[in-house]
Short mmCIF file of C-alpha atoms in Angstrom, two decimals:
data_model
loop_
_atom_site.label_atom_id
_atom_site.label_comp_id
_atom_site.label_asym_id
_atom_site.label_seq_id
_atom_site.Cartn_x
_atom_site.Cartn_y
_atom_site.Cartn_z
CA MET Q 1 117.28 24.95 38.71
CA THR Q 2 116.16 25.28 35.05
CA PHE Q 3 115.41 21.55 34.64
CA ARG Q 4 113.26 21.49 38.12
CA PHE Q 5 111.42 24.66 36.97
CA VAL Q 6 110.31 22.87 33.82
CA ILE Q 7 109.07 19.78 35.49
CA ALA Q 8 107.29 21.72 38.54
CA PRO Q 9 104.10 21.12 36.79
CA LEU Q 10 104.36 17.57 37.58
CA ASP Q 11 104.54 18.22 41.08
CA VAL Q 12 101.25 20.13 41.24
CA ILE Q 13 99.37 17.67 39.17
CA LYS Q 14 100.92 14.76 41.49
CA ILE Q 15 100.06 16.51 44.61
CA ARG Q 16 96.54 17.02 43.16
CA LEU Q 17 96.00 13.50 42.52
CA GLN Q 18 97.48 12.48 45.70
CA LEU Q 19 95.30 14.48 47.82
CA GLN Q 20 92.22 13.28 45.72
CA PRO Q 21 90.31 10.45 47.69
CA ILE Q 22 87.42 8.70 45.98
CA PRO Q 23 86.12 7.02 49.32
CA THR Q 24 83.41 4.71 50.23
CA PHE Q 25 83.29 5.75 53.83
CA THR Q 26 84.16 8.61 56.27
CA PRO Q 27 87.23 7.82 58.51
CA THR Q 28 86.33 7.73 62.18
CA ILE Q 29 87.21 11.14 63.80
CA GLN Q 30 88.04 10.85 67.42
CA THR Q 31 86.15 12.88 69.94
CA THR Q 32 89.34 14.75 70.54
CA VAL Q 33 89.37 16.19 67.17
CA PRO Q 34 87.45 19.58 67.02
CA SER Q 35 84.16 19.23 65.19
CA THR Q 36 84.83 22.34 63.15
CA LEU Q 37 87.18 20.21 60.94
CA GLY Q 38 84.05 18.47 59.55
CA SER Q 39 83.90 15.21 57.57
CA LEU Q 40 84.04 14.00 54.19
CA PRO Q 41 80.91 14.36 52.26
CA PRO Q 42 80.74 10.75 50.45
CA SER Q 43 78.44 12.16 47.63
CA LEU Q 44 81.15 14.63 46.16
CA PRO Q 45 82.50 13.64 42.94
CA PRO Q 46 86.29 13.64 42.34
CA LEU Q 47 87.91 16.87 40.87
CA TYR Q 48 91.00 15.05 39.33
CA ARG Q 49 91.16 11.86 37.48
CA GLY Q 50 94.12 11.14 35.50
CA VAL Q 51 97.16 13.03 34.31
CA PHE Q 52 96.18 15.00 31.30
CA PRO Q 53 92.81 15.76 32.59
CA THR Q 54 94.03 17.10 35.78
CA PHE Q 55 96.43 19.19 33.74
CA LEU Q 56 93.66 20.59 31.65
CA ARG Q 57 91.35 21.29 34.57
CA ILE Q 58 94.00 23.15 36.59
CA LEU Q 59 95.05 25.12 33.21
CA ARG Q 60 91.18 26.06 32.58
CA GLU Q 61 90.47 27.10 36.18
CA GLU Q 62 93.86 28.72 37.42
CA THR Q 63 95.47 29.64 34.20
CA ILE Q 64 99.05 28.60 33.35
CA THR Q 65 100.34 30.16 36.82
CA GLY Q 66 98.35 27.60 38.59
CA LEU Q 67 100.84 24.73 37.23
CA TRP Q 68 103.78 26.51 39.04
CA LYS Q 69 102.29 26.85 42.50
CA GLY Q 70 104.62 26.33 45.38
CA ASN Q 71 107.96 26.23 42.83
CA ILE Q 72 109.69 29.03 45.05
CA PRO Q 73 109.50 26.53 48.42
CA ALA Q 74 110.04 23.72 46.26
CA GLU Q 75 113.40 25.07 45.04
CA LEU Q 76 114.49 25.98 48.33
CA LEU Q 77 113.64 22.59 49.27
CA TYR Q 78 115.94 20.90 46.84
CA ILE Q 79 118.78 23.11 47.28
CA THR Q 80 118.50 22.41 50.97
CA TYR Q 81 118.08 18.81 50.80
CA GLY Q 82 120.45 18.11 48.09
CA ALA Q 83 123.40 19.95 49.90
CA ALA Q 84 122.23 18.30 53.18
CA GLN Q 85 122.05 14.71 51.55
CA PHE Q 86 125.11 14.46 49.57
CA LEU Q 87 127.45 15.86 52.45
CA THR Q 88 126.00 13.50 54.98
CA TYR Q 89 126.12 10.53 52.52
CA ARG Q 90 129.93 11.19 51.60
CA HIS Q 91 130.77 11.19 55.35
CA LEU Q 92 128.92 8.13 56.34
CA THR Q 93 130.26 6.11 53.56
CA THR Q 94 133.81 7.20 54.85
CA ALA Q 95 132.54 6.33 58.44
CA LEU Q 96 131.24 2.80 57.53
CA ASP Q 97 134.63 1.87 55.88
CA SER Q 98 136.24 0.26 59.01
CA PRO Q 99 139.49 -1.72 59.55
CA PHE Q 100 137.55 -3.82 62.37
CA TYR Q 101 134.65 -5.16 59.88
CA THR Q 102 133.71 -5.05 56.13
CA LEU Q 103 129.98 -4.48 55.28
CA PRO Q 104 128.67 -5.45 51.82
CA PRO Q 105 129.05 -2.73 49.49
CA SER Q 106 125.00 -2.83 48.99
CA LEU Q 107 124.23 -2.80 52.70
CA LYS Q 108 126.78 0.20 53.12
CA TYR Q 109 125.16 1.95 50.50
CA PHE Q 110 121.70 1.45 51.75
CA ILE Q 111 122.79 2.33 55.19
CA SER Q 112 124.38 5.57 54.09
CA GLY Q 113 121.85 6.54 51.74
CA GLY Q 114 118.97 6.23 53.95
CA LEU Q 115 120.59 8.12 57.09
CA ALA Q 116 121.58 10.94 54.62
CA GLY Q 117 117.98 10.83 53.46
CA ALA Q 118 116.56 11.20 56.90
CA ALA Q 119 118.96 13.94 57.97
CA ALA Q 120 118.26 15.83 54.89
CA THR Q 121 114.41 15.43 55.13
CA THR Q 122 114.18 16.70 58.50
CA LEU Q 123 116.19 20.19 57.81
CA SER Q 124 114.37 20.73 54.61
CA TYR Q 125 110.93 19.49 55.82
CA PRO Q 126 109.31 22.78 56.31
CA PHE Q 127 109.70 23.94 52.61
CA ASP Q 128 108.39 20.45 51.61
CA LEU Q 129 105.15 21.17 53.56
CA LEU Q 130 104.99 24.74 52.06
CA ARG Q 131 105.39 23.21 48.52
CA THR Q 132 102.62 21.11 49.11
CA ARG Q 133 100.36 23.56 50.52
CA PHE Q 134 100.84 25.99 47.95
CA ALA Q 135 100.54 23.57 45.18
CA ALA Q 136 97.10 22.54 46.98
CA GLN Q 137 95.52 25.75 47.62
CA ALA Q 138 93.01 27.33 45.73
CA ASN Q 139 92.70 30.96 44.02
CA GLY Q 140 90.43 33.85 45.01
CA ASP Q 141 88.51 33.79 48.54
CA ARG Q 142 89.39 30.32 49.40
CA ARG Q 143 93.26 31.34 48.73
CA VAL Q 144 95.12 30.32 52.27
CA TYR Q 145 98.47 32.04 51.78
CA THR Q 146 99.62 35.03 49.93
CA SER Q 147 103.52 34.72 50.18
CA ILE Q 148 106.07 32.66 51.52
CA LEU Q 149 106.49 34.82 54.67
CA HIS Q 150 102.66 35.07 55.06
CA SER Q 151 102.40 31.34 55.09
CA ILE Q 152 105.31 31.03 57.63
CA CYS Q 153 103.77 33.38 59.90
CA GLN Q 154 100.20 31.94 59.76
CA ILE Q 155 101.45 28.62 60.19
CA ARG Q 156 103.40 29.47 63.30
CA GLN Q 157 100.28 31.71 64.82
CA SER Q 158 98.03 29.03 64.26
CA GLU Q 159 99.35 25.48 64.46
CA GLY Q 160 102.89 26.63 66.30
CA TYR Q 161 106.44 25.33 65.16
CA ALA Q 162 104.93 21.52 65.04
CA GLY Q 163 102.88 22.88 62.17
CA PHE Q 164 105.74 22.93 59.97
CA PHE Q 165 106.41 19.31 60.34
CA ARG Q 166 102.97 17.90 59.93
CA GLY Q 167 103.50 14.44 58.19
CA TRP Q 168 107.10 14.44 59.05
CA GLY Q 169 106.97 10.81 60.59
CA ALA Q 170 105.80 9.61 57.05
CA GLY Q 171 108.48 11.81 55.34
CA VAL Q 172 111.40 9.90 57.47
CA THR Q 173 109.71 6.61 57.21
CA GLN Q 174 109.62 6.82 53.58
CA ILE Q 175 112.95 8.53 52.86
CA VAL Q 176 115.13 5.97 54.69
CA PRO Q 177 114.05 3.07 52.55
CA TYR Q 178 113.69 5.29 49.32
CA MET Q 179 117.25 6.81 49.63
CA GLY Q 180 118.51 3.59 50.59
CA LEU Q 181 117.00 2.04 47.47
CA VAL Q 182 118.23 4.77 45.37
CA PHE Q 183 121.82 4.25 46.21
CA MET Q 184 121.86 0.48 46.57
CA THR Q 185 120.19 0.03 42.87
CA HIS Q 186 122.28 2.75 41.54
CA GLU Q 187 125.61 1.20 42.63
CA ALA Q 188 124.36 -2.29 41.71
CA THR Q 189 123.19 -1.34 38.14
CA LYS Q 190 126.13 1.04 37.32
CA LYS Q 191 128.42 -2.15 38.21
CA PHE Q 192 126.14 -4.74 36.21
CA LEU Q 193 126.12 -2.37 33.35
CA GLY Q 194 129.83 -1.21 33.48
CA ASP Q 195 130.76 -5.02 33.60
CA LYS Q 196 128.48 -6.11 30.74
CA LEU Q 197 129.53 -3.11 28.43
CA GLY Q 198 133.08 -3.00 29.45
CA SER Q 199 132.68 0.82 29.96
CA ASN Q 200 132.88 3.24 32.87
CA SER Q 201 131.08 5.86 30.86
CA LYS Q 202 129.46 8.98 32.85
CA ALA Q 203 126.21 7.83 30.83
CA LEU Q 204 125.92 4.87 33.11
CA ASP Q 205 125.45 7.39 36.05
CA ALA Q 206 122.34 8.74 34.33
CA VAL Q 207 120.92 5.55 33.01
CA SER Q 208 121.47 3.78 36.58
CA GLY Q 209 120.38 6.80 38.47
CA GLY Q 210 116.80 6.77 36.52
CA LEU Q 211 116.25 3.11 36.73
CA ALA Q 212 117.03 3.57 40.65
CA GLY Q 213 114.68 6.40 41.07
CA ILE Q 214 111.79 4.26 39.62
CA VAL Q 215 112.38 1.13 41.59
CA ALA Q 216 112.47 3.40 44.94
CA LYS Q 217 109.58 5.68 43.95
CA THR Q 218 107.30 2.78 43.45
CA GLY Q 219 108.25 1.03 46.51
CA THR Q 220 107.81 3.57 48.92
CA PHE Q 221 104.91 5.64 46.90
CA PRO Q 222 102.25 4.77 49.63
CA LEU Q 223 104.29 6.92 52.30
CA ASP Q 224 104.65 9.71 50.01
CA LEU Q 225 100.83 10.08 49.62
CA ILE Q 226 100.15 9.57 53.23
CA ARG Q 227 102.77 12.47 53.69
CA LYS Q 228 100.83 14.69 51.52
CA ARG Q 229 97.62 14.06 53.11
CA LEU Q 230 98.99 14.78 56.53
CA GLN Q 231 100.46 18.00 55.32
CA VAL Q 232 97.45 19.61 54.47
CA GLN Q 233 95.50 18.76 57.89
CA GLY Q 234 95.23 21.37 60.28
CA PRO Q 235 92.90 24.62 60.60
CA THR Q 236 92.98 25.55 56.93
CA ARG Q 237 92.42 21.76 55.49
CA THR Q 238 88.88 22.77 54.21
CA ARG Q 239 90.27 25.73 52.25
CA TYR Q 240 92.46 23.95 49.72
CA VAL Q 241 91.39 23.14 46.38
CA ILE Q 242 90.04 19.65 47.60
CA GLY Q 243 89.57 20.39 51.26
CA ASP Q 244 86.01 19.77 51.28
CA ARG Q 245 86.54 16.23 49.97
CA LEU Q 246 89.75 15.39 51.99
CA PRO Q 247 88.82 13.31 55.33
CA VAL Q 248 90.72 14.16 58.79
CA TYR Q 249 93.68 11.84 58.94
CA ILE Q 250 95.67 11.34 62.25
CA GLY Q 251 98.95 9.72 62.15
CA VAL Q 252 100.83 7.78 59.49
CA TRP Q 253 99.55 4.24 60.27
CA ARG Q 254 95.87 5.21 61.00
CA THR Q 255 95.96 7.29 57.60
CA ALA Q 256 97.36 4.26 55.79
CA ARG Q 257 94.39 2.19 57.41
CA ASP Q 258 92.01 4.76 56.67
CA VAL Q 259 93.22 4.88 53.01
CA LEU Q 260 93.22 1.32 52.38
CA ARG Q 261 89.65 0.75 54.02
CA ALA Q 262 88.06 3.47 52.12
CA GLU Q 263 90.19 3.38 48.43
CA GLY Q 264 91.60 0.18 48.76
CA VAL Q 265 95.44 -0.44 47.56
CA ARG Q 266 94.70 1.50 44.54
CA GLY Q 267 94.12 4.63 46.91
CA LEU Q 268 97.99 4.35 48.21
CA TYR Q 269 99.10 4.91 44.49
CA ARG Q 270 97.23 7.76 43.27
CA GLY Q 271 99.39 9.88 41.08
CA LEU Q 272 102.06 7.23 40.62
CA VAL Q 273 102.42 7.58 37.11
CA VAL Q 274 103.24 11.13 36.95
CA SER Q 275 105.27 10.79 39.84
CA LEU Q 276 107.59 8.24 37.69
CA VAL Q 277 107.60 10.43 34.99
CA LYS Q 278 109.05 13.02 37.02
CA ALA Q 279 111.31 10.64 39.22
CA ALA Q 280 113.20 8.81 36.36
CA PRO Q 281 114.64 11.84 34.67
CA LEU Q 282 115.05 13.86 38.06
CA SER Q 283 116.72 10.94 39.76
CA ALA Q 284 119.10 10.40 36.53
CA ALA Q 285 120.16 14.13 36.53
CA THR Q 286 120.96 14.13 40.49
CA MET Q 287 122.83 10.66 40.50
CA TRP Q 288 124.80 12.05 37.46
CA SER Q 289 125.57 15.18 39.26
CA PHE Q 290 126.28 13.43 42.30
CA GLU Q 291 128.77 11.22 40.90
CA VAL Q 292 130.43 14.29 39.17
CA GLY Q 293 130.56 15.92 42.60
CA MET Q 294 131.82 13.04 44.48
CA ARG Q 295 134.95 12.42 41.60
CA ALA Q 296 135.70 16.07 42.15
CA LEU Q 297 135.75 15.97 45.95
CA LYS Q 298 137.89 12.81 46.01
CA GLY Q 299 140.28 14.77 43.44
CA LEU Q 300 140.81 17.59 45.90
CA ASP Q 301 141.27 15.17 48.75
CA GLU Q 302 143.93 13.44 46.91
CA HIS Q 303 145.43 16.78 45.92
CA GLU Q 304 145.69 17.84 49.69
CA ASP Q 305 147.26 14.50 50.43
#
């Protein structure tokens, strides 16, 4: 909890950079989309460019508390996600050990990690959406939500229960390969380093976990960006910090197409640097904790037997 609190400003900076389009066109808006949503004024200059300038701008305009916007739903997200993920992963890896067939270890870890990530993402997704919206909202008159309870009531009233799952498709599409890559890379790297160094030190869990986080985050980052842009769609879109610059996006693949056409491949990787700065130590700590927890659970199972 303390570590996540310390790195919380990286989340806010990453989200602001991900939501910041620097387009050359306005995505086509279907006639079924209410005209009140508007479109992107192409002449507006970007608010955020680069990690440090973004940090300074938030600090200057929103004070230091702006760097911790969305921290409470983020903590609820991490707790819910972590518990669901590792419990599901443990049961799936056990279920895939069958006497009738033998899966390659890398494939078993990929399948288990991916499915566990999908289940955990679905369960914790409303907290993820709230974290994004709080991190993206402005101060003063443009403030969208005053508290978590207020945000829940407002979203349910104006968007229905489906509003809590905006961008869910991108989230699940991302998390399956992401968690698959995390666990597969973690297990392979840990084995490789263990064989090379002739050691089974717990430090290897952290090192391999950090590398796994970097590989997985880089490979799936475009879907993370798409998820963020979809999460702030809806009736409150224009009231966020970058709302008057953010186009209307509809669906995962159409959003990917629009971002590519407007901003090029680079547009899909806005915020990657700060995301990797956060992902490496977080993944290292997560996988180390996971390995410690798995050893403890295994010890309990053996003790019961």
